[in-house]
mmCIF file of C-alpha atoms in Angstrom:
data_model
loop_
_atom_site.group_PDB
_atom_site.id
_atom_site.type_symbol
_atom_site.label_atom_id
_atom_site.label_comp_id
_atom_site.label_asym_id
_atom_site.label_seq_id
_atom_site.Cartn_x
_atom_site.Cartn_y
_atom_site.Cartn_z
ATOM 1 C CA MET A 502 -0.022 -0.097 0.068
ATOM 2 C CA ASP A 503 2.881 2.589 1.096
ATOM 3 C CA ASP A 504 4.582 1.807 -2.281
ATOM 4 C CA LEU A 505 1.429 2.610 -4.432
ATOM 5 C CA VAL A 506 0.867 5.965 -2.478
ATOM 6 C CA ALA A 507 4.675 6.653 -3.186
ATOM 7 C CA GLN A 508 4.346 5.970 -6.890
ATOM 8 C CA ALA A 509 0.978 8.068 -6.960
ATOM 9 C CA ARG A 510 2.962 11.161 -5.297
ATOM 10 C CA ALA A 511 6.186 10.924 -7.540
ATOM 11 C CA PRO A 512 6.158 13.636 -10.464
ATOM 12 C CA ARG A 513 5.574 12.377 -13.761
ATOM 13 C CA ALA A 514 8.272 12.178 -15.923
ATOM 14 C CA ASP A 515 6.955 14.913 -18.272
ATOM 15 C CA ALA A 516 6.341 17.273 -15.419
ATOM 16 C CA VAL A 517 9.863 16.684 -14.487
ATOM 17 C CA ARG A 518 11.071 17.590 -18.067
ATOM 18 C CA ASN A 519 8.668 20.561 -17.710
ATOM 19 C CA ARG A 520 10.086 22.006 -14.589
ATOM 20 C CA LYS A 521 14.069 21.519 -15.951
ATOM 21 C CA LYS A 522 12.828 23.367 -19.289
ATOM 22 C CA ILE A 523 11.094 26.265 -17.532
ATOM 23 C CA LEU A 524 14.024 26.872 -14.971
ATOM 24 C CA ALA A 525 16.623 26.815 -17.946
ATOM 25 C CA ALA A 526 14.537 29.317 -19.882
ATOM 26 C CA ALA A 527 13.744 31.425 -16.905
ATOM 27 C CA GLY A 528 17.636 31.669 -16.159
ATOM 28 C CA GLU A 529 18.311 32.636 -19.903
ATOM 29 C CA GLN A 530 15.386 35.019 -20.215
ATOM 30 C CA ILE A 531 16.369 36.804 -16.719
ATOM 31 C CA ALA A 532 20.043 36.866 -17.664
ATOM 32 C CA VAL A 533 18.949 38.574 -21.190
ATOM 33 C CA HIS A 534 16.029 40.523 -20.386
ATOM 34 C CA GLY A 535 16.739 41.418 -16.685
ATOM 35 C CA PRO A 536 13.983 40.849 -13.728
ATOM 36 C CA GLU A 537 11.242 42.544 -15.870
ATOM 37 C CA VAL A 538 10.951 39.676 -18.287
ATOM 38 C CA GLY A 539 7.222 38.409 -18.500
ATOM 39 C CA MET A 540 6.121 34.915 -17.414
ATOM 40 C CA ASP A 541 4.641 34.413 -21.205
ATOM 41 C CA GLU A 542 7.926 35.148 -22.431
ATOM 42 C CA ILE A 543 9.646 32.437 -20.002
ATOM 43 C CA ALA A 544 6.882 29.944 -20.764
ATOM 44 C CA ALA A 545 7.235 30.631 -24.585
ATOM 45 C CA ALA A 546 11.241 30.244 -24.479
ATOM 46 C CA ALA A 547 10.350 27.157 -22.249
ATOM 47 C CA GLY A 548 8.356 25.725 -25.045
ATOM 48 C CA VAL A 549 5.568 24.943 -22.552
ATOM 49 C CA ALA A 550 1.848 26.681 -21.931
ATOM 50 C CA VAL A 551 1.637 29.565 -19.514
ATOM 51 C CA GLY A 552 -0.410 27.383 -17.386
ATOM 52 C CA THR A 553 2.063 24.636 -17.084
ATOM 53 C CA LEU A 554 4.387 27.373 -15.916
ATOM 54 C CA TYR A 555 2.107 28.608 -13.127
ATOM 55 C CA ARG A 556 1.442 24.914 -12.072
ATOM 56 C CA HIS A 557 4.949 24.644 -11.433
ATOM 57 C CA PHE A 558 5.675 28.190 -10.283
ATOM 58 C CA PRO A 559 2.397 30.060 -8.818
ATOM 59 C CA THR A 560 4.484 33.299 -8.873
ATOM 60 C CA LYS A 561 7.346 35.109 -10.557
ATOM 61 C CA THR A 562 8.853 35.187 -6.789
ATOM 62 C CA ASP A 563 8.584 31.397 -6.847
ATOM 63 C CA LEU A 564 10.340 31.012 -10.124
ATOM 64 C CA VAL A 565 13.293 33.193 -9.318
ATOM 65 C CA ALA A 566 13.769 31.704 -6.008
ATOM 66 C CA ALA A 567 14.007 28.425 -7.778
ATOM 67 C CA VAL A 568 16.479 29.587 -10.234
ATOM 68 C CA VAL A 569 18.467 31.074 -7.801
ATOM 69 C CA ALA A 570 18.633 27.936 -5.593
ATOM 70 C CA GLU A 571 19.607 25.847 -8.802
ATOM 71 C CA CYS A 572 22.579 28.105 -9.022
ATOM 72 C CA VAL A 573 23.449 27.668 -5.704
ATOM 73 C CA THR A 574 23.343 24.223 -5.875
ATOM 74 C CA ARG A 575 25.730 24.140 -8.973
ATOM 75 C CA VAL A 576 28.210 26.075 -6.679
ATOM 76 C CA ALA A 577 27.645 23.524 -4.116
ATOM 77 C CA ASP A 578 28.461 20.723 -6.492
ATOM 78 C CA ASP A 579 31.429 22.220 -7.800
ATOM 79 C CA ALA A 580 32.857 23.137 -4.383
ATOM 80 C CA GLU A 581 32.539 19.318 -3.132
ATOM 81 C CA ALA A 582 33.991 18.220 -6.511
ATOM 82 C CA THR A 583 36.948 20.619 -5.699
ATOM 83 C CA TYR A 584 37.537 19.228 -2.205
ATOM 84 C CA ALA A 585 37.427 15.660 -3.625
ATOM 85 C CA ARG A 586 40.296 16.580 -5.768
ATOM 86 C CA VAL A 587 41.839 18.098 -2.778
ATOM 87 C CA SER A 588 41.339 14.971 -0.837
ATOM 88 C CA ALA A 589 42.860 12.882 -3.677
ATOM 89 C CA GLY A 590 45.927 14.834 -3.346
ATOM 90 C CA ALA A 591 45.299 17.964 -5.640
ATOM 91 C CA ARG A 592 47.160 21.256 -3.858
ATOM 92 C CA ALA A 593 44.529 22.906 -1.969
ATOM 93 C CA LEU A 594 45.418 26.572 -2.888
ATOM 94 C CA ASP A 595 45.428 25.837 -6.493
ATOM 95 C CA GLU A 596 41.964 24.294 -6.446
ATOM 96 C CA LEU A 597 40.555 27.120 -4.445
ATOM 97 C CA THR A 598 41.773 29.526 -6.569
ATOM 98 C CA ALA A 599 40.153 27.824 -9.392
ATOM 99 C CA LEU A 600 37.096 27.279 -7.648
ATOM 100 C CA LEU A 601 36.835 31.096 -7.242
ATOM 101 C CA GLY A 602 37.780 31.865 -10.776
ATOM 102 C CA ARG A 603 34.791 29.445 -11.892
ATOM 103 C CA VAL A 604 32.277 30.755 -9.687
ATOM 104 C CA VAL A 605 33.211 34.442 -10.866
ATOM 105 C CA GLU A 606 32.866 33.368 -14.303
ATOM 106 C CA THR A 607 29.524 31.629 -13.664
ATOM 107 C CA SER A 608 28.310 34.998 -11.973
ATOM 108 C CA VAL A 609 29.068 36.808 -15.103
ATOM 109 C CA THR A 610 26.042 34.910 -17.030
ATOM 110 C CA ASP A 611 24.184 34.481 -13.497
ATOM 111 C CA ARG A 612 24.348 38.240 -12.310
ATOM 112 C CA ALA A 613 20.649 39.034 -13.710
ATOM 113 C CA VAL A 614 19.243 36.272 -12.004
ATOM 114 C CA LYS A 615 21.040 37.473 -8.556
ATOM 115 C CA ALA A 616 19.812 40.888 -9.313
ATOM 116 C CA ALA A 617 16.175 39.610 -10.010
ATOM 117 C CA ALA A 618 16.080 37.824 -6.724
ATOM 118 C CA GLN A 619 17.083 40.916 -5.070
ATOM 119 C CA THR A 620 14.349 43.004 -7.079
ATOM 120 C CA LEU A 621 11.550 40.226 -6.072
ATOM 121 C CA GLY A 622 12.706 39.511 -2.678
ATOM 122 C CA ALA A 623 13.204 35.753 -3.768
ATOM 123 C CA GLU A 624 15.416 33.786 -1.501
ATOM 124 C CA PRO A 625 15.452 30.014 -1.595
ATOM 125 C CA GLY A 626 13.924 28.367 1.468
ATOM 126 C CA ASP A 627 16.159 25.610 1.689
ATOM 127 C CA ARG A 628 19.541 26.187 2.623
ATOM 128 C CA SER A 629 21.002 22.766 2.417
ATOM 129 C CA ALA A 630 22.901 23.608 -0.998
ATOM 130 C CA GLU A 631 24.519 26.619 0.712
ATOM 131 C CA ASP A 632 25.505 24.587 3.730
ATOM 132 C CA ARG A 633 27.067 21.842 1.444
ATOM 133 C CA ALA A 634 28.906 24.687 -0.214
ATOM 134 C CA GLY A 635 30.394 26.203 2.912
ATOM 135 C CA THR A 636 31.232 22.738 4.453
ATOM 136 C CA ALA A 637 33.233 22.115 1.038
ATOM 137 C CA VAL A 638 34.816 25.302 1.129
ATOM 138 C CA ALA A 639 35.936 25.018 4.750
ATOM 139 C CA ALA A 640 37.420 21.755 4.128
ATOM 140 C CA ILE A 641 39.617 22.964 1.316
ATOM 141 C CA ILE A 642 40.774 25.992 3.487
ATOM 142 C CA GLN A 643 41.498 23.717 6.232
ATOM 143 C CA ALA A 644 43.633 21.343 3.987
ATOM 144 C CA GLY A 645 45.493 24.310 2.233
ATOM 145 C CA GLN A 646 46.259 25.884 5.860
ATOM 146 C CA ALA A 647 47.219 22.262 7.205
ATOM 147 C CA ALA A 648 49.669 21.950 4.143
ATOM 148 C CA GLY A 649 50.902 25.732 4.910
ATOM 149 C CA ASP A 650 49.650 27.125 1.670
ATOM 150 C CA VAL A 651 46.716 28.942 2.786
ATOM 151 C CA HIS A 652 47.025 31.807 5.184
ATOM 152 C CA PRO A 653 45.861 30.801 8.605
ATOM 153 C CA ASP A 654 43.304 33.773 8.969
ATOM 154 C CA VAL A 655 41.566 32.723 5.890
ATOM 155 C CA THR A 656 37.965 31.777 6.396
ATOM 156 C CA VAL A 657 34.860 30.944 4.286
ATOM 157 C CA ASP A 658 33.308 34.055 4.912
ATOM 158 C CA ASP A 659 36.535 35.680 3.135
ATOM 159 C CA ILE A 660 35.711 33.482 0.168
ATOM 160 C CA TYR A 661 32.075 34.590 -0.063
ATOM 161 C CA LEU A 662 33.406 38.220 0.208
ATOM 162 C CA LEU A 663 35.506 37.499 -2.715
ATOM 163 C CA PHE A 664 32.729 36.260 -4.603
ATOM 164 C CA ALA A 665 30.296 39.124 -3.386
ATOM 165 C CA THR A 666 32.791 41.642 -4.759
ATOM 166 C CA ALA A 667 34.186 40.135 -7.763
ATOM 167 C CA PRO A 668 34.430 42.471 -10.788
ATOM 168 C CA ILE A 669 31.770 40.622 -12.867
ATOM 169 C CA ASP A 670 30.529 43.463 -14.658
ATOM 170 C CA GLN A 671 34.136 43.863 -16.295
ATOM 171 C CA PRO A 672 35.621 42.148 -19.297
ATOM 172 C CA ALA A 673 37.147 38.842 -19.065
ATOM 173 C CA PRO A 674 40.802 40.431 -18.904
ATOM 174 C CA ALA A 675 39.857 42.717 -15.905
ATOM 175 C CA ARG A 676 38.391 39.518 -14.226
ATOM 176 C CA THR A 677 41.530 37.530 -14.808
ATOM 177 C CA ARG A 678 43.615 40.386 -13.356
ATOM 178 C CA TRP A 679 41.518 40.404 -10.300
ATOM 179 C CA LEU A 680 42.053 36.963 -9.279
ATOM 180 C CA THR A 681 45.711 37.519 -10.007
ATOM 181 C CA LEU A 682 45.674 40.270 -7.617
ATOM 182 C CA VAL A 683 43.362 38.685 -4.856
ATOM 183 C CA THR A 684 45.183 35.178 -5.031
ATOM 184 C CA PRO A 685 48.398 36.586 -2.710
ATOM 185 C CA GLY A 686 45.872 37.463 -0.094
ATOM 186 C CA LEU A 687 44.906 33.806 0.323
ATOM 187 C CA THR A 688 48.346 32.473 0.506
ATOM 188 C CA THR A 689 51.174 32.412 3.083
ATOM 189 C CA ALA A 690 53.852 32.455 0.225
ATOM 190 C CA ARG A 691 55.345 35.797 0.073
ATOM 191 C CA PRO A 692 56.346 37.664 -3.157
ATOM 192 C CA SER A 693 59.913 36.894 -4.387
ATOM 193 C CA GLU A 694 62.526 39.786 -3.174
ATOM 194 C CA GLY A 695 63.427 40.826 -6.753
ATOM 195 C CA ALA A 696 59.968 41.681 -7.367
ATOM 196 C CA GLY A 697 59.202 45.410 -6.671
#
């Protein structure tokens, strides 16, 4: 009996596909047109009826919150994969710097989604992905500190501050230069005496 109830509650395959299409289209449409983009335009871009969109996301705020949550989940997945590489022997400082660079580059395309979330007051209710990201970043930092490569006072909040203040509105060369400039603040390594 319980199996029948569980099967009855499981979403249908087409509903799952539609939800994925809606989230992808919403992310793209918000990135291109900003938070003002209409639900009709998002539905059209997803190839679904407006009613289907509203069945999944009753309000635009619900939709934007889901898009933001998906972005956070991608960061958490990346942070955990990064920590797995560190656990397998990769240098923590190199992996932390690479993670920072990837998040900054992703934020270039996701910045409109972030702006939309702020505009609409959307905030993902489930904090599990954010917690996963924080745990993985803390483990990477601790591994780097144990190896003597990451400065002892670097924290997860420092990494989040770097994410939040990255020059995502600047061209790629400026973002690369920014990463080059902030990396020494993460490490215990000192610049060579000949530089100056």
